[in-house]
């Protein structure tokens, strides 16, 4: 990993570092996906806190998020246990996300509310993340890019539905599962931004949909195999 590359920054100039709960969440996700934490294995807060050198509060927060994502379950009087990792849950989320972002793209373009400078800054952050091989920062920048488009739609119900999918956490999982070429991820977002700039609503909507459909084909289609709806893309 290249250590000389500066960490990605938000538009406000703050370094996009993971919180303790995000670091614990991502670590547990990797352990679950890799099989290091096996299905049915009990997760003990005190042990996880000791492993990460932190208190139990951020561990509890991370576990709640993983439970909401369907990676673990809480059983009365038996604690939390790892569930079998099912790629289908990610596929379903990305199918729904594709529909939401297609609608958001249409509304945002027709309403003329896209924040171009902020989107450009997000793409710069993604290239910097790729150069630094920083999966977490890539996930944050990618989620932030797409969130801006959804918010620019001006549709509060669509915005709430998108947020309800826990996009940032699912993006983190997808990056761990697929291990895509991060340079390619940045390039895909740059391409999407270029299409948005053309103002061609139908083309932009197609690109937005295909952009998410690639992740519905986890894991084998992410590194070069085209989806029937168009070229393979990244998160």
XYZ file of C-alpha atoms in Angstrom:
235
model
C 0.000 0.000 0.000
C 1.236 3.472 -0.874
C 1.572 5.464 2.339
C 2.513 8.768 0.779
C -0.896 9.305 -0.807
C -3.070 11.675 1.257
C -6.361 10.305 2.504
C -9.502 11.381 0.625
C -11.158 14.530 1.908
C -14.747 15.613 2.058
C -15.781 18.843 0.290
C -15.489 20.526 3.683
C -11.833 19.511 3.802
C -12.045 16.862 6.517
C -10.157 13.605 6.082
C -12.647 10.796 5.455
C -11.481 8.405 8.170
C -13.635 5.506 9.342
C -15.250 5.792 12.751
C -14.528 3.103 15.313
C -17.860 1.413 14.659
C -17.245 1.485 10.885
C -13.777 0.004 11.342
C -15.220 -2.775 13.496
C -18.109 -3.319 11.067
C -15.783 -3.584 8.072
C -13.436 -5.924 9.927
C -16.297 -8.216 10.904
C -17.704 -8.120 7.355
C -14.367 -9.263 5.971
C -14.171 -12.059 8.538
C -17.708 -13.223 7.753
C -17.298 -13.084 3.977
C -13.913 -14.851 4.095
C -15.293 -17.581 6.368
C -12.962 -16.727 9.235
C -16.130 -16.216 11.280
C -18.241 -19.280 10.547
C -22.008 -19.535 10.312
C -23.503 -20.002 13.763
C -20.458 -18.649 15.571
C -21.316 -16.507 18.568
C -20.104 -12.909 18.623
C -19.071 -11.740 22.089
C -18.953 -7.968 22.547
C -16.191 -8.015 25.134
C -13.933 -10.190 22.962
C -14.508 -8.059 19.860
C -13.836 -4.907 21.884
C -10.568 -6.404 23.124
C -9.569 -7.472 19.598
C -10.111 -3.939 18.291
C -8.764 -2.223 21.389
C -11.896 -0.236 22.086
C -14.900 -0.042 24.382
C -18.079 -2.060 23.881
C -20.154 0.930 22.669
C -18.807 1.070 19.080
C -18.874 -2.740 18.961
C -22.547 -2.700 19.877
C -23.212 -0.106 17.166
C -21.365 -2.172 14.552
C -23.252 -5.323 15.528
C -26.611 -3.552 15.265
C -25.700 -2.466 11.747
C -24.616 -5.962 10.740
C -27.862 -7.336 12.132
C -29.814 -4.852 10.026
C -27.850 -6.009 6.974
C -28.739 -9.643 7.643
C -25.197 -10.811 8.374
C -25.843 -11.703 12.005
C -28.872 -12.368 14.172
C -29.694 -11.790 17.810
C -31.251 -14.664 19.735
C -32.939 -14.175 23.129
C -30.692 -15.381 25.941
C -28.195 -16.727 23.373
C -26.574 -13.542 22.104
C -25.623 -12.662 18.536
C -24.569 -15.268 16.001
C -23.194 -15.192 12.460
C -25.663 -16.028 9.700
C -24.647 -17.807 6.501
C -23.411 -15.170 4.047
C -25.945 -15.072 1.226
C -24.918 -13.146 -1.870
C -28.586 -13.032 -2.895
C -29.251 -10.364 -0.279
C -26.689 -8.104 -1.965
C -28.094 -8.861 -5.409
C -31.604 -7.924 -4.321
C -30.414 -4.682 -2.741
C -28.601 -3.619 -5.903
C -31.604 -4.427 -8.105
C -33.718 -2.116 -5.935
C -30.949 0.475 -5.830
C -30.701 0.446 -9.638
C -34.381 1.346 -9.941
C -34.143 4.084 -7.311
C -31.051 5.686 -8.831
C -32.493 5.566 -12.334
C -35.519 7.497 -11.068
C -33.310 9.900 -9.119
C -31.155 10.547 -12.179
C -34.185 11.441 -14.295
C -35.581 13.802 -11.656
C -32.213 15.420 -10.900
C -31.416 16.081 -14.566
C -34.834 17.399 -15.489
C -34.820 19.584 -12.387
C -31.347 20.944 -13.084
C -30.238 20.509 -9.469
C -27.101 18.385 -9.743
C -24.129 19.749 -7.716
C -21.473 19.415 -10.409
C -18.478 20.682 -8.417
C -19.232 18.381 -5.489
C -19.632 15.386 -7.818
C -16.306 16.213 -9.450
C -14.671 16.391 -6.007
C -16.072 12.956 -5.173
C -14.554 11.487 -8.339
C -11.187 13.055 -7.436
C -11.483 11.439 -4.006
C -12.174 8.083 -5.669
C -9.056 8.317 -7.820
C -7.052 9.229 -4.715
C -8.588 6.288 -2.856
C -7.657 3.957 -5.700
C -4.087 5.221 -5.692
C -3.891 4.633 -1.954
C -5.664 1.254 -2.207
C -8.101 2.463 0.440
C -11.287 0.379 0.270
C -13.032 2.275 3.039
C -12.388 5.689 1.514
C -13.520 4.406 -1.886
C -16.781 3.170 -0.404
C -17.413 6.480 1.354
C -16.664 8.569 -1.751
C -18.780 6.331 -3.975
C -21.740 6.407 -1.596
C -21.413 10.179 -1.237
C -21.409 10.618 -5.043
C -24.608 8.628 -5.458
C -26.261 10.215 -2.429
C -25.826 13.638 -4.022
C -27.722 12.495 -7.123
C -30.525 11.013 -5.041
C -30.806 14.177 -2.929
C -30.788 16.320 -6.086
C -33.918 14.495 -7.226
C -35.898 16.524 -4.706
C -38.039 13.473 -3.911
C -38.045 12.925 -0.157
C -39.653 9.467 -0.310
C -37.076 8.276 -2.845
C -34.310 9.712 -0.658
C -35.633 7.857 2.400
C -35.953 4.600 0.483
C -32.357 4.908 -0.744
C -31.064 5.637 2.759
C -33.078 2.692 4.064
C -30.967 0.354 1.943
C -27.929 1.241 4.112
C -25.941 2.032 0.990
C -22.592 2.838 2.572
C -22.514 -0.411 4.539
C -23.624 -2.492 1.550
C -21.017 -0.793 -0.623
C -18.360 -1.739 1.931
C -19.549 -5.357 1.809
C -19.620 -5.399 -1.996
C -16.067 -4.058 -2.201
C -14.855 -6.777 0.154
C -16.735 -9.528 -1.703
C -15.853 -8.469 -5.239
C -12.381 -6.987 -4.636
C -12.715 -4.910 -7.824
C -9.942 -2.924 -9.447
C -10.258 0.392 -7.598
C -8.903 2.377 -10.546
C -11.726 0.935 -12.586
C -14.269 1.896 -9.919
C -13.072 5.509 -10.097
C -13.146 5.456 -13.899
C -16.712 4.130 -13.914
C -17.840 7.052 -11.782
C -15.971 9.501 -14.004
C -17.769 7.988 -16.997
C -21.118 8.297 -15.243
C -20.432 11.944 -14.437
C -19.518 12.586 -18.075
C -22.802 11.048 -19.244
C -24.737 13.147 -16.726
C -23.042 16.270 -18.076
C -24.344 15.584 -21.596
C -27.861 16.228 -20.335
C -29.151 13.224 -22.298
C -31.724 12.022 -19.776
C -32.478 8.628 -21.315
C -28.810 7.777 -21.785
C -27.964 8.914 -18.262
C -30.811 6.853 -16.793
C -29.635 3.755 -18.661
C -26.081 4.322 -17.449
C -27.259 4.809 -13.863
C -29.270 1.575 -13.994
C -26.499 -0.507 -15.561
C -24.004 1.003 -13.122
C -25.854 -0.725 -10.268
C -26.940 -3.857 -12.134
C -23.307 -4.975 -12.326
C -23.349 -5.525 -8.569
C -26.537 -7.572 -8.862
C -24.303 -10.093 -10.656
C -21.943 -10.602 -7.710
C -19.351 -11.877 -7.641
C -18.343 -13.223 -11.048
C -19.396 -10.399 -13.366
C -17.632 -7.515 -11.693
C -14.266 -7.842 -13.336
C -15.071 -7.764 -16.995
C -18.143 -9.833 -17.890
C -20.928 -7.717 -19.338
C -24.427 -7.714 -17.911
C -27.219 -8.156 -20.481
C -28.411 -4.583 -19.815
C -25.071 -3.061 -20.761
C -21.374 -2.910 -19.904
C -20.188 -4.187 -16.547
C -19.671 -1.383 -14.058
C -18.850 -0.836 -10.411
C -20.541 0.477 -7.274
